[in-house]
Structures are given as C-alpha cells and as structure tokens.
Amino acid sequence: MNVLLMLAQAASKKKTLTPHLALNLADCCAVLTKRRWPLIGAGVPLGLFLLLVAAWGIDSLVSGDQVVRNVVVDQTDLGGLTKADVVNAGADLTARLSNQPLTVSAGDASVASDPVTLGVSVDSQRLASDALAARRGGFFLLRPIRWLGTFFSEESIQLYYLVDADKANRATAELINPELTRPVDPSLVLQGDMLTVSPGADGLLVQDGALAEALTTSVEAGAPYSVNLATVALRPDLDTTALQAVADEANNATDSSIRIQVLDSEVVVEGTEVRSWISLDTTAASPDWVIDSDQARAALLTRFPALGDDRQQARFDVIEGRPVIIPAAESVVCCDERTGDLLKAGLLAAPEHRDEPNDDNEGENSQDAEVDPSLRSIRLEPAIAEGDEGVAELESLGIVEEISSFTTLHKCCENRVTNIQLMASIVQGYIIRPGEQFDLNQVVGKRDRARGFLAAGAIANGLSADQVGGGVSQFTTTIFNASFFGGLDFDEYQSHSIYFSRYPKGREATISWPKPDFIVTNPTEYGILVWPTWTDTSITVTFYSTKNIEVFCIARDDSLVSGPDECDKTITSTSQGECTRWTTRRRRIFPDGEIKDDKVFAVYRPGFALDCNGNSTRPTTTTTTDPDAVSTTSGGEGSTSTTDDHGTTTTVATPTTTTTVATTTETTPTP
C-alpha cells in the first residue's frame, strides 16, 4: 500500500506517465489486488503478537524493579512489591512464625516455646531475590507469553529460614538445660558424729549446636513444630576425692573438745558439736571447709548468757508474778562476725602439750576437778549491741505470762540445798527460743568445788554416796514437771532408779555429768523464760511465755484432767520383775488443732543395791566407766529406754537416741 501511495504522489508531480511506467503500475495494481486478502489474514496474528510484545515490554519497563504479579509465598501475595517491601514482608512472616508453638523434648524435660525465640527467622534477603526473579527467566520469545499467564495463575516460591546459632545456644542454656536433671555435687554431711562425703550424681546437658541443627530440619518440615534433642552426661563440678580430703581435715581438727573463752567466761564445747557448724566453701579454686559464723554464734549465744555487767544486758525480771524487760545501755553478747574464722584458726593451730587424763577421776566424783588444762583454748571476741536492740529482741519472743510452774520440797540448810539453789541461780533468766533445745548440762556446766558446789548425797549403781554436786536431781525433777505441764517436747531424760516420796511417781528425772542429761525442746513460736525461785525448804521452776498449748493428763478411763494434783491421780503402775514401772500419759492440743499424745515413766528397783531380779548390785571393788561403750535400745509405746545391768533406765517420751554409758568391773558383785 505504501508503494501505491508513492506512485500516486509521483504521478501528481509529473502529470504524465511514460507508457512503460503506466504499464508496470497497472500490473502491480493487479497483482496487489489479487494478493491483498491473504496478506491481511497472515498479518492479524502477527499484529496481535506484536501488540503482546509491546505490552510486555511496556509493563516490564514500568515494573522492572517490582515483583511480577501473582507471585506468592506462604499465602502472601508479593506481586508489585519492591525489594525493600519484600524484605519487610519477610520480617512480617518471621513475626507470624513467633506465634507458632514449638515443643522441645530433651531427656526427661519438655519445653514449650516458639521458633523465633529459639533463633529461627525468615531469610528475607533470599526471599526478595527469589521473588524478583520469579517469572522473569526462560527463552526470550516466550517471555511475553509467560507474562500474559501472570494474569491468570499464581506462582508460589519456596520460603527459606535462617537459624541464629548463638541465639539457639543461649536458648539452650537459658530455657532447656535448666529444665534437665542438674548434676548434684558431692557434699559434706554430718553422719552420726563424723563429717562424711555424700556422693554426687551426674546431670543431663544439651550441647551447643544441637538445637540449631534440629531447628533447621523442623521448620523446613512445617507445622506443627517439634524438636527432639539428644543429651549428654554432665559431671558435677566437685571431685569426690578432693572433698574427702576436706572432710578428713575437718574431722581431724575437731577430734576433741575445745575450751572457748569470751572475756572472763569460758565453756567447753565438744568437737562433734563444732562439726555441726561446718559447711563447705566452694568459692575458691579448691573446696575448703569453713565454720559458719551465724550457726556458731547462735549456738554459743546461750552458753554465754551474762557477758559484761548488768548494765550491759537487756534482760527479763519477774515482778509480782509477771515478766518485765529491763533495758540496758548496751548489750554484750557472744560473739562477733569473726567467730567462724577464729574458731577454724584455733582448731588448725599447732596443739599445745596435752597431759594424760587422770583415769581416777570418773563420773560425778570427778566434778571437784578443775577444767582439763589439756583442752585446746580458743578465744572469741564479744559483740556489742545497742540496748534498745536487745529490748526489741526480747519483746519479739512473746514472753508475757506464766504457762506452767512446779514446786518440790526439801529440808532446810543441807549441802544439797546449796547445790539446788546454785543450779537454780545459774538457770534463772535463761530463754528457750522457739524450736530450740534446752540442755541442762550444757547450760549449767560441770558441778565442781571451784564453782561453789558441795558434796551431798547421790545414787551411783543403786547405792547412796556423797558426791560433789549431789542433790541437784531435785532441781531436774522440778524443771521436768514444769516442762511436762508447759507442753515441751522431751528429748532425753533418765529417771531415778530408787523412788523418793518428794517426787511424783514416774514423773521425775535425775542428772549427772556428763550423762545422764536432761534435754527438752520448745515446740512453740514463742520464747520460754525459765525462772526458778527458792526458799529454805522448797524449789520452784516457773515458765513464762504465751499460752498456746493445752496440756492434759489422760486418766485410766481416757478422760482428760489438768494440773499437777489431778494428774497425780492418773499415774498407773505395772510390774517388771521385782521393779515397778509408773506411767503418766499426756495429751497436748496445739493451736492448729493437732493432738499429740505421749507418756513419761520410771522403773523403780525394790530397794538400794538391788536390781529388778532382786539380786544385789553392791560391788566389792571400784567400778569404772568406759565412755566409748554406748548402747541404745528402742522401747515401745512411743518412748526409748535404755537399761544397764543394774536396772537403771533412761526414758525418752518421744523417739530419740539416748546414750547409756556402759560399765565394767574387776570383780563380781557381792551376792
């Protein structure tokens, strides 16, 4: 057609045509006229293709930096987004992933979390690269056709993830490993009287890298997400062998009693008790034993009840039958914060020469001896507390009223009365704190002439004999009954082997040094003030606290009565050979409604120098004591009893361990 136009334009300019040209033009027109319709039919598809190519080219030019339409990932359409937009879409997909639960199982633990917390994120950069490349590749001439297909179908691309190994390791350390069985370090424990090593145990551990590797597999598999991790054994930090060396050193350092001095006062403490203050220090490169200052000070506080003068002690007094706190300008107490270090240094110091003990001084007869000079001495420093602080501490104990009292009578003006009153004066003002044991021998100490105790009647092996400190068992019986009616727990006591009419049958106790002892525990949340008083012919022990335990005696018909006089009527007796056992049953009702029943008893011989078989116990030579021979037997009916060959019985109202000193003799008793 363009050719025809050109010819027409030429004709108009020339006006005339040569015959030859006119002939060619006519032929050409004839030819074109004959072929026009076939050319038009072939040109339509070509034209459409050219239009498609043009449209594709224009669209590609306009959206060259955008994702082709209908490209999707995880149900999110990325079509038309720029690279930055796709990266942001990847961040949104990561946030969506954080809402997907993931369970981690390892060993005996199961931890609920999510993939993102554990270190998983969408690989946004790869997502952007893959999205921009989608539907843009392939043979050049086919690209317009593929472009046309984007209007009618979607193309999904793969979502890839990254796992932050450092974050996964932190999650392992903070979320997973704490839930696994932890290793148990070997430790120092007091077993019996000795420090021993309690063996440790392996724990479980997920190693670094394990979680990251497992997460990659889990997230690629798709929801629901779960991970199972292998564990390895985790050894304890402490070595048992090294710890045994520590225990051996501590046991060797505390293999004997020590004398502790504070200002002008001193007490003897058994090495076995010091071991109960020992703990393990693992802060240094190697484990070591230390003495816990707080435990030592708490134990020693009551052993030094009267440091300084009266002006330096906040204390109780009893005025007109009521406990009253007397303030002090300042209080001097045992001991300061260096107590643990001073005790350990003293125990590890080279010991001074120790004289051989005198085997002739045994039992109560040795009470007139001086304190063993061979004992290792350790001096501690006192602590000064404000007087007001002392008052506040006493006020917190709730000591406001009488809770029990008991009186026994005696003749006037005998040596035994001096001993009883001296013991009472030592105990007066002692406070049994909540949950604390009251050990009469520890509080009073050894009775000897240097402290003013006199020789008086006592019983040894069923025989009556004068001993220094004799007669103080009457004080023990009196405080025993105050404890009974005050609701205290009986931890250890021993009754007399011979009955004395000044005591309630079976409700009494004796004492000697160092055994038998009298030990009770305060089971209440209040302190108990021990306040003995005396006259020329009587000794009374009164307990002051807050009434919160109801105490009854259980009669033969199981009815309940209260008070000493009524309880005396409930005492029952049974025969044990030639001996007689006298029993009192007690019921205590605690504030929370708990009921505890127990009983106290004594077994009396038929007479002096007789055992329960009626045989004589009178020795023909001196009997000596072997302090290393100890036996304990369990008695029935909620008590523990120990009876020696001569019929002496130790009774404990609640299950406990009672020590009986075995005896040996060179000859047999006289028939």
XYZ file of C-alpha atoms in Angstrom:
671
model
C 0.000 0.000 0.000
C 2.879 2.309 0.749
C 4.202 1.625 -2.710
C 0.925 2.686 -4.245
C 0.954 5.898 -2.299
C 4.412 6.664 -3.501
C 3.417 6.093 -7.078
C 0.396 8.291 -6.756
C 2.475 11.054 -5.312
C 4.908 10.741 -8.196
C 2.085 10.885 -10.791
C 0.709 14.034 -9.342
C 4.048 15.699 -9.668
C 4.835 14.514 -13.269
C 1.305 14.914 -14.562
C 2.031 12.317 -17.292
C 3.459 8.814 -17.199
C 5.565 7.102 -19.724
C 3.884 4.167 -21.387
C 6.339 1.787 -19.762
C 5.697 3.114 -16.307
C 1.964 3.102 -16.809
C 2.095 -0.497 -17.833
C 4.105 -1.531 -14.728
C 1.828 0.325 -12.449
C -1.163 -1.403 -13.872
C 0.467 -4.776 -13.484
C 1.420 -4.010 -9.944
C -2.053 -2.967 -9.003
C -3.429 -6.076 -10.498
C -1.015 -8.205 -8.546
C -1.699 -6.441 -5.280
C -5.376 -6.665 -5.800
C -5.108 -10.374 -6.267
C -2.923 -10.940 -3.040
C -4.417 -8.428 -0.503
C -6.708 -10.724 1.380
C -4.148 -13.450 2.106
C -1.710 -10.870 3.473
C -4.332 -9.405 5.749
C -5.125 -12.879 7.153
C -1.487 -13.538 7.976
C -0.887 -10.123 9.446
C -3.564 -10.280 12.162
C -1.813 -12.895 14.398
C 1.452 -11.195 13.782
C -0.066 -7.915 14.766
C -1.509 -9.399 17.925
C 1.855 -10.896 18.831
C 3.479 -7.565 18.187
C 0.894 -5.910 20.425
C 1.617 -8.574 23.148
C 5.327 -7.924 22.852
C 4.739 -4.221 23.054
C 2.516 -4.550 26.133
C 5.005 -6.886 27.813
C 7.833 -4.514 27.027
C 5.974 -1.512 28.368
C 4.936 -3.429 31.566
C 8.456 -4.742 32.088
C 9.873 -1.283 31.628
C 7.445 0.259 34.093
C 7.711 -2.526 36.758
C 11.259 -3.616 36.268
C 12.171 -3.229 39.969
C 8.980 -4.877 41.256
C 7.850 -8.441 41.749
C 5.744 -9.797 38.900
C 2.040 -10.005 39.698
C 0.607 -13.126 41.402
C 3.898 -14.273 42.933
C 3.005 -15.636 46.385
C 4.832 -17.134 49.357
C 3.116 -18.788 52.310
C -0.263 -17.358 51.182
C 1.199 -13.843 50.978
C 0.984 -12.032 47.582
C 4.265 -10.344 46.755
C 3.210 -9.035 43.343
C 4.078 -5.387 42.731
C 6.396 -5.155 45.760
C 9.862 -3.697 45.602
C 12.855 -5.441 47.092
C 12.587 -3.376 50.287
C 8.901 -4.236 50.505
C 9.652 -7.953 50.178
C 12.281 -7.721 52.923
C 9.667 -6.121 55.169
C 7.221 -8.859 54.209
C 9.854 -11.376 55.340
C 10.006 -9.663 58.718
C 6.219 -9.933 58.961
C 6.438 -13.636 58.177
C 9.023 -14.006 60.963
C 6.655 -12.279 63.374
C 3.883 -14.660 62.269
C 6.232 -17.564 62.909
C 6.692 -16.424 66.516
C 3.028 -17.289 67.134
C 3.592 -20.906 66.142
C 4.186 -23.246 69.133
C 7.271 -25.426 69.141
C 7.929 -28.197 71.662
C 11.482 -29.141 72.582
C 11.959 -32.578 74.144
C 15.250 -33.495 75.784
C 15.948 -36.144 78.390
C 13.181 -36.017 80.974
C 12.171 -32.442 80.133
C 9.696 -30.880 77.714
C 9.910 -27.151 76.993
C 7.209 -25.148 75.199
C 8.485 -22.247 73.124
C 8.317 -20.891 69.560
C 10.739 -20.985 66.616
C 11.671 -17.296 66.757
C 12.548 -17.366 70.459
C 14.843 -20.278 69.747
C 16.664 -18.453 66.927
C 14.664 -19.058 63.712
C 13.864 -16.236 61.249
C 12.760 -15.965 57.605
C 15.639 -15.428 55.159
C 14.279 -12.089 53.921
C 17.136 -11.336 51.556
C 16.773 -14.645 49.746
C 13.024 -14.180 49.697
C 13.439 -10.802 47.958
C 15.902 -12.228 45.439
C 13.693 -15.206 44.612
C 10.543 -13.064 44.377
C 12.105 -10.560 41.941
C 13.450 -13.379 39.752
C 10.135 -15.240 39.631
C 8.550 -15.399 36.109
C 11.343 -13.405 34.558
C 13.557 -16.144 33.141
C 13.269 -18.554 30.203
C 13.556 -18.227 26.347
C 13.298 -14.594 25.257
C 10.492 -15.004 22.704
C 8.395 -16.943 25.224
C 8.632 -14.350 27.968
C 5.691 -12.257 26.647
C 3.528 -15.361 26.685
C 4.636 -16.188 30.283
C 3.923 -12.555 31.167
C 0.402 -12.948 29.841
C -0.031 -16.020 32.065
C 0.624 -13.957 35.185
C -2.870 -12.509 34.809
C -4.495 -15.899 35.119
C -2.343 -18.039 37.564
C -0.208 -17.789 40.719
C 3.359 -18.877 41.168
C 4.475 -19.911 44.671
C 8.072 -19.582 45.726
C 9.896 -21.528 48.455
C 10.328 -19.933 51.896
C 13.774 -20.355 53.414
C 14.804 -19.871 57.039
C 17.881 -18.810 58.929
C 18.877 -20.202 62.353
C 20.935 -17.928 64.576
C 23.346 -20.407 66.185
C 24.300 -18.020 69.008
C 20.661 -17.349 69.852
C 19.896 -21.061 69.737
C 22.791 -21.768 72.104
C 21.564 -19.079 74.507
C 18.086 -20.596 74.406
C 19.625 -23.972 75.162
C 21.451 -22.562 78.171
C 18.582 -20.441 79.483
C 15.431 -22.393 78.598
C 16.274 -26.038 78.036
C 19.247 -27.069 80.184
C 17.751 -25.575 83.396
C 14.794 -27.947 82.965
C 17.010 -31.009 82.734
C 18.253 -33.035 85.670
C 21.021 -30.993 87.217
C 24.227 -32.586 88.444
C 24.425 -32.947 92.201
C 27.760 -32.004 93.685
C 29.145 -34.233 96.426
C 28.700 -32.514 99.778
C 29.824 -32.595 103.360
C 27.222 -34.103 105.670
C 27.284 -34.869 109.355
C 26.559 -38.572 109.658
C 26.449 -39.563 113.267
C 29.374 -37.727 114.814
C 31.567 -37.628 111.707
C 31.686 -35.423 108.642
C 31.357 -37.633 105.584
C 31.122 -37.084 101.848
C 27.731 -37.582 100.289
C 28.395 -38.666 96.686
C 27.165 -36.514 93.846
C 25.264 -37.544 90.729
C 25.551 -36.794 87.018
C 23.080 -34.488 85.347
C 21.958 -34.084 81.728
C 23.046 -31.479 79.191
C 22.139 -30.470 75.639
C 25.326 -29.462 73.876
C 25.772 -26.240 71.898
C 24.822 -26.587 68.228
C 22.342 -29.403 68.737
C 19.298 -27.125 68.854
C 20.319 -25.075 65.816
C 20.753 -28.200 63.714
C 17.444 -29.656 64.824
C 15.564 -26.390 64.232
C 16.627 -26.254 60.598
C 15.056 -29.640 59.943
C 11.945 -28.900 61.988
C 10.916 -25.598 60.376
C 11.528 -26.905 56.868
C 9.152 -29.790 57.617
C 6.444 -27.297 58.574
C 3.936 -27.027 61.422
C 3.312 -28.454 63.927
C 6.860 -27.838 65.036
C 8.722 -30.133 67.427
C 12.339 -30.889 68.218
C 13.882 -33.903 69.943
C 17.367 -33.290 71.300
C 19.946 -35.798 72.460
C 21.576 -35.222 75.861
C 24.981 -35.998 77.296
C 26.022 -36.641 80.895
C 27.041 -33.551 82.868
C 29.542 -34.269 85.616
C 29.395 -32.443 88.975
C 31.823 -29.577 89.474
C 33.274 -31.002 92.684
C 35.503 -34.047 92.844
C 34.654 -36.647 95.475
C 38.299 -37.430 96.186
C 39.162 -33.788 96.826
C 36.117 -33.415 99.051
C 37.092 -36.455 101.103
C 40.410 -34.780 101.877
C 38.467 -31.738 103.116
C 36.277 -33.940 105.335
C 39.313 -35.726 106.761
C 40.990 -32.444 107.654
C 37.828 -31.095 109.322
C 37.310 -34.309 111.311
C 40.918 -34.312 112.477
C 40.690 -30.670 113.546
C 37.590 -31.381 115.642
C 38.585 -34.728 117.125
C 38.425 -33.458 120.713
C 36.662 -30.939 122.919
C 37.720 -27.294 122.919
C 37.563 -24.580 125.549
C 36.002 -21.376 124.176
C 36.752 -18.171 126.065
C 34.932 -14.856 125.796
C 36.052 -12.078 128.152
C 36.149 -13.734 131.596
C 33.779 -16.572 130.734
C 34.533 -19.911 129.185
C 32.660 -23.034 128.129
C 33.720 -26.448 126.892
C 32.277 -27.495 123.554
C 32.503 -30.998 122.157
C 34.270 -31.358 118.838
C 31.265 -33.229 117.486
C 29.117 -30.146 118.063
C 31.645 -27.941 116.295
C 31.310 -30.267 113.286
C 27.636 -29.335 113.081
C 28.708 -25.728 112.405
C 30.957 -26.714 109.493
C 29.950 -26.053 105.907
C 31.619 -26.320 102.527
C 33.159 -23.298 100.802
C 33.394 -23.667 97.015
C 34.155 -20.044 96.135
C 37.892 -20.599 95.827
C 39.763 -22.677 93.265
C 39.647 -25.694 95.589
C 36.868 -26.637 98.040
C 37.539 -25.994 101.704
C 35.701 -26.296 104.999
C 34.608 -23.274 106.975
C 32.803 -22.719 110.230
C 29.533 -20.892 109.696
C 29.728 -17.851 111.953
C 25.952 -17.488 112.186
C 25.463 -21.089 113.294
C 28.333 -20.906 115.773
C 27.140 -17.607 117.227
C 23.570 -18.880 117.548
C 24.800 -21.969 119.404
C 27.166 -20.020 121.641
C 24.830 -17.126 122.396
C 23.051 -19.005 125.153
C 26.296 -20.501 126.502
C 27.483 -17.024 127.434
C 24.300 -15.523 128.856
C 25.933 -12.966 131.156
C 28.785 -11.227 129.389
C 29.571 -7.794 130.710
C 27.855 -6.387 133.796
C 24.152 -5.934 134.492
C 24.124 -2.555 132.803
C 25.152 -4.224 129.546
C 22.372 -6.809 129.444
C 18.794 -6.286 128.339
C 17.140 -8.951 130.435
C 13.946 -10.222 131.994
C 12.956 -9.863 135.598
C 9.803 -11.207 137.221
C 7.938 -8.607 139.258
C 4.725 -9.512 141.064
C 4.394 -12.658 139.029
C 4.787 -11.048 135.594
C 7.853 -10.988 133.304
C 9.266 -7.499 132.797
C 12.053 -6.451 130.402
C 14.858 -4.458 131.990
C 16.613 -2.343 129.307
C 20.374 -1.921 129.166
C 22.565 0.904 127.943
C 24.197 -1.643 125.657
C 24.298 -5.404 125.377
C 27.378 -7.580 125.272
C 26.796 -10.872 123.517
C 28.783 -13.742 122.065
C 30.170 -13.239 119.544
C 31.252 -11.009 116.659
C 31.267 -11.778 112.944
C 34.795 -13.190 113.041
C 33.678 -16.186 115.110
C 33.938 -18.744 112.309
C 37.389 -17.636 111.199
C 38.714 -17.510 114.769
C 37.395 -20.971 115.548
C 38.929 -22.510 112.435
C 42.271 -20.793 113.006
C 42.331 -22.077 116.571
C 41.445 -25.608 115.512
C 44.201 -25.704 112.898
C 46.850 -24.175 115.143
C 49.558 -26.444 116.478
C 48.184 -28.021 119.679
C 49.871 -27.386 122.982
C 51.166 -30.292 125.043
C 48.305 -32.291 126.458
C 48.693 -34.053 129.782
C 47.399 -37.578 130.074
C 43.958 -37.608 131.682
C 43.660 -38.891 135.214
C 41.732 -42.140 134.992
C 40.985 -41.994 138.718
C 38.518 -39.132 138.221
C 35.344 -40.646 136.765
C 31.657 -39.853 136.890
C 30.147 -37.360 139.344
C 33.089 -37.875 141.724
C 35.294 -36.012 139.236
C 33.242 -32.805 139.461
C 35.595 -31.295 142.011
C 38.416 -31.379 139.424
C 39.473 -28.278 137.507
C 38.655 -27.941 133.827
C 41.010 -30.169 131.892
C 44.072 -27.976 131.219
C 44.950 -30.055 128.173
C 41.944 -28.782 126.230
C 42.701 -26.567 123.272
C 41.643 -22.981 124.091
C 40.168 -20.588 121.539
C 39.357 -17.008 122.428
C 36.455 -15.307 120.673
C 35.548 -11.650 120.654
C 32.274 -10.337 122.069
C 29.865 -8.209 120.077
C 28.279 -5.016 121.335
C 24.627 -4.426 120.539
C 22.511 -1.402 121.309
C 20.406 -1.751 124.428
C 17.244 -0.905 122.502
C 18.008 -3.703 120.061
C 18.226 -6.110 122.970
C 14.837 -4.959 124.221
C 13.252 -5.337 120.799
C 14.603 -8.872 120.504
C 13.196 -9.827 123.902
C 9.839 -8.236 123.109
C 9.589 -10.282 119.916
C 9.692 -13.515 121.928
C 6.164 -13.084 123.294
C 7.108 -13.771 126.921
C 4.129 -12.214 128.697
C 2.536 -14.696 131.137
C 3.031 -17.815 133.231
C 2.413 -21.047 131.353
C 3.462 -23.617 133.978
C 5.009 -23.935 137.421
C 6.046 -26.751 139.728
C 7.386 -26.915 143.261
C 9.158 -29.648 145.225
C 10.030 -29.549 148.929
C 13.232 -30.348 150.805
C 14.766 -29.984 154.243
C 16.494 -26.779 155.162
C 20.109 -25.922 155.310
C 21.774 -29.033 153.862
C 24.619 -29.130 151.352
C 22.226 -30.479 148.711
C 20.075 -27.358 149.162
C 23.090 -25.178 148.417
C 23.660 -27.176 145.237
C 19.998 -26.939 144.216
C 19.887 -23.196 144.738
C 23.196 -22.653 142.946
C 21.930 -24.552 139.916
C 18.669 -22.589 140.044
C 20.554 -19.272 140.094
C 22.553 -20.283 137.025
C 19.414 -21.225 135.091
C 17.312 -18.264 136.199
C 16.643 -15.948 133.265
C 17.538 -18.475 130.583
C 15.365 -18.154 127.475
C 14.456 -21.212 125.400
C 13.885 -19.715 121.987
C 11.298 -21.084 119.531
C 12.320 -24.528 118.295
C 15.433 -24.515 120.493
C 16.663 -27.319 122.728
C 17.295 -26.700 126.396
C 20.188 -28.917 127.558
C 20.517 -28.626 131.336
C 24.085 -29.958 131.482
C 25.225 -27.553 128.782
C 23.532 -24.562 130.399
C 24.762 -25.250 133.926
C 28.087 -26.866 133.125
C 30.095 -29.218 135.286
C 29.392 -29.067 139.015
C 32.667 -28.702 140.921
C 34.016 -27.135 144.110
C 35.546 -24.206 142.248
C 32.060 -23.031 141.315
C 30.704 -23.436 144.848
C 29.090 -26.863 144.638
C 29.324 -29.037 147.738
C 29.429 -32.762 148.444
C 25.977 -34.224 149.082
C 24.076 -37.465 148.729
C 23.681 -39.067 145.305
C 22.945 -42.512 143.861
C 25.553 -44.487 141.937
C 24.883 -48.062 140.834
C 21.880 -48.220 143.104
C 23.916 -47.134 146.136
C 23.831 -43.890 148.095
C 27.091 -41.953 148.281
C 28.282 -38.375 148.717
C 29.343 -36.639 145.502
C 30.184 -33.044 144.655
C 27.025 -31.524 143.215
C 24.799 -34.157 144.800
C 21.128 -33.346 145.242
C 20.694 -31.368 142.011
C 18.429 -34.091 140.685
C 15.684 -32.441 142.726
C 16.081 -29.355 140.573
C 15.975 -31.602 137.488
C 12.725 -33.199 138.653
C 11.221 -29.783 139.320
C 12.085 -28.420 135.866
C 10.982 -31.771 134.391
C 7.460 -31.216 135.706
C 7.413 -27.561 134.646
C 8.309 -28.825 131.167
C 5.631 -31.524 131.325
C 2.850 -29.065 132.168
C 4.298 -26.373 129.878
C 3.913 -28.672 126.859
C 7.599 -29.009 125.953
C 8.982 -31.966 123.980
C 11.081 -34.430 125.989
C 14.209 -35.277 124.018
C 16.257 -37.007 126.713
C 15.898 -37.758 130.407
C 16.624 -40.516 132.908
C 14.534 -41.291 135.938
C 15.865 -42.277 139.340
C 16.335 -45.964 139.981
C 15.021 -45.543 143.533
C 11.750 -43.784 144.348
C 11.794 -40.739 146.649
C 8.495 -39.642 148.149
C 9.138 -35.948 147.429
C 8.643 -36.654 143.677
C 5.547 -37.713 141.684
C 5.944 -41.402 140.868
C 7.302 -41.829 137.342
C 7.245 -38.100 136.605
C 10.777 -37.154 137.585
C 14.362 -37.142 136.359
C 17.935 -37.264 137.568
C 21.132 -35.746 136.199
C 24.887 -36.256 136.351
C 27.932 -35.104 134.429
C 28.185 -35.643 131.525
C 25.374 -38.199 131.481
C 22.550 -38.701 132.175
C 21.339 -35.351 130.867
C 18.017 -33.558 130.727
C 17.069 -32.125 127.305
C 13.753 -30.644 126.158
C 12.663 -28.646 123.101
C 10.404 -25.613 122.885
C 7.795 -26.607 120.233
C 6.092 -23.201 120.103
C 6.625 -19.990 118.160
C 7.258 -18.091 121.400
C 10.242 -17.887 123.697
C 10.076 -19.518 127.131
C 11.642 -17.758 130.136
C 12.944 -20.213 132.750
C 12.552 -18.648 136.172
C 13.446 -20.757 139.234
C 12.776 -19.363 142.702
C 13.504 -20.903 146.081
C 13.042 -20.775 149.820
C 14.903 -22.564 152.579
C 12.616 -25.568 152.138
C 11.415 -25.532 148.515
C 12.456 -25.096 144.917
C 10.027 -23.821 142.251
C 10.522 -23.621 138.489
C 8.138 -21.387 136.553
C 7.954 -20.993 132.773
C 6.795 -17.708 131.247
C 5.712 -17.403 127.612
C 2.411 -17.097 125.715
C -0.164 -19.801 126.417
C -0.857 -21.668 123.209
C -0.713 -25.395 124.079
C -3.390 -27.079 126.169
C -1.886 -29.805 128.363
C -3.897 -32.619 129.948
C -3.224 -35.922 131.670
C -5.109 -38.937 130.372
C -6.904 -40.866 133.119
C -7.441 -44.629 133.188
C -10.889 -44.154 131.547
C -9.318 -41.906 128.881
C -10.890 -38.791 130.350
C -8.763 -35.648 130.476
C -7.669 -33.797 133.606
C -5.271 -30.919 134.135
C -2.988 -29.650 136.859
C -0.413 -31.495 138.996
C -2.833 -32.673 141.689
C -5.315 -34.174 139.240
C -2.548 -35.660 137.096
C -1.123 -37.454 140.127
C -4.375 -39.428 140.242
C -3.854 -40.712 136.692
C -0.496 -42.419 137.340
C -0.588 -46.158 136.631
C 1.806 -48.915 137.666
C 2.896 -52.265 136.236
C 5.388 -54.841 137.471
C 8.693 -55.551 135.757
C 10.110 -58.389 137.764
C 10.891 -57.053 141.224
C 10.758 -53.483 139.831
C 7.690 -51.321 139.299
C 7.005 -49.098 136.324
C 4.965 -45.919 136.951
C 3.477 -44.124 133.922
C 1.701 -40.820 133.259
C 0.009 -40.267 129.907
C -0.098 -36.751 128.477
C -2.171 -35.098 125.737
C -1.205 -31.810 124.105
C -3.591 -29.836 121.877
C -1.844 -27.282 119.644
C -3.379 -24.057 118.263
C -3.954 -25.605 114.829
C -5.938 -28.455 116.402
C -3.148 -31.011 116.201
C -3.252 -33.540 119.055
C -0.130 -35.256 120.362
C -0.230 -37.999 122.985
C 2.875 -39.197 124.799
C 3.831 -40.632 128.160
C 6.570 -40.423 130.734
C 7.556 -43.206 133.090
C 10.117 -44.510 135.522
C 11.121 -48.008 136.639
C 11.999 -48.249 140.331
C 14.065 -51.013 141.962
C 12.764 -52.802 145.009
C 15.450 -51.176 147.168
C 19.001 -49.878 147.362
C 21.642 -52.171 145.832
C 19.016 -54.446 144.231
C 18.224 -54.962 140.561
C 14.883 -55.910 139.003
C 15.621 -59.581 139.631
C 16.145 -58.940 143.332
C 19.904 -59.526 143.020
C 22.444 -57.404 144.832
C 24.286 -54.756 142.830
C 26.687 -53.928 145.630
C 30.244 -54.148 144.189
C 33.215 -55.406 146.189
C 35.667 -53.214 144.255
C 35.597 -49.937 142.356
C 33.560 -49.824 139.153
C 34.896 -47.682 136.318
C 33.168 -46.206 133.315
C 34.051 -46.751 129.680
C 32.778 -43.625 127.871
C 33.356 -45.264 124.469
C 30.921 -48.108 125.133
C 27.499 -46.873 124.121
C 24.260 -48.753 123.609
C 20.758 -47.690 122.639
C 17.595 -49.771 122.573
C 14.152 -48.784 121.353
C 11.315 -49.060 123.857
C 7.688 -49.440 122.918
C 4.696 -47.182 123.379
C 6.280 -44.055 121.953
C 9.358 -43.987 124.156
C 13.001 -45.003 124.096
C 14.543 -46.718 127.094
C 17.985 -47.986 127.937
C 18.596 -50.192 130.980
C 22.042 -51.143 132.268
C 22.930 -54.349 134.067
C 21.884 -52.815 137.364
C 18.397 -51.791 136.291
C 18.994 -48.074 135.698
C 16.584 -46.942 132.994
C 16.793 -43.981 130.610
C 13.404 -42.973 129.185
C 12.540 -40.601 126.385
C 8.933 -39.614 125.787
C 9.351 -39.149 122.042
C 11.514 -41.181 119.645
C 15.128 -40.131 120.118
C 18.589 -41.513 120.737
C 19.671 -41.937 124.337
C 23.212 -42.722 125.308
C 23.952 -45.168 128.104
C 27.466 -45.361 129.459
C 28.463 -48.977 129.781
C 30.284 -50.105 132.943
C 32.958 -52.653 133.575
C 34.121 -54.027 136.871
C 37.062 -56.058 138.003
C 35.076 -58.228 140.368
C 31.587 -59.590 140.636
C 29.026 -58.023 142.984
C 28.678 -59.459 146.430
C 25.847 -61.999 146.460
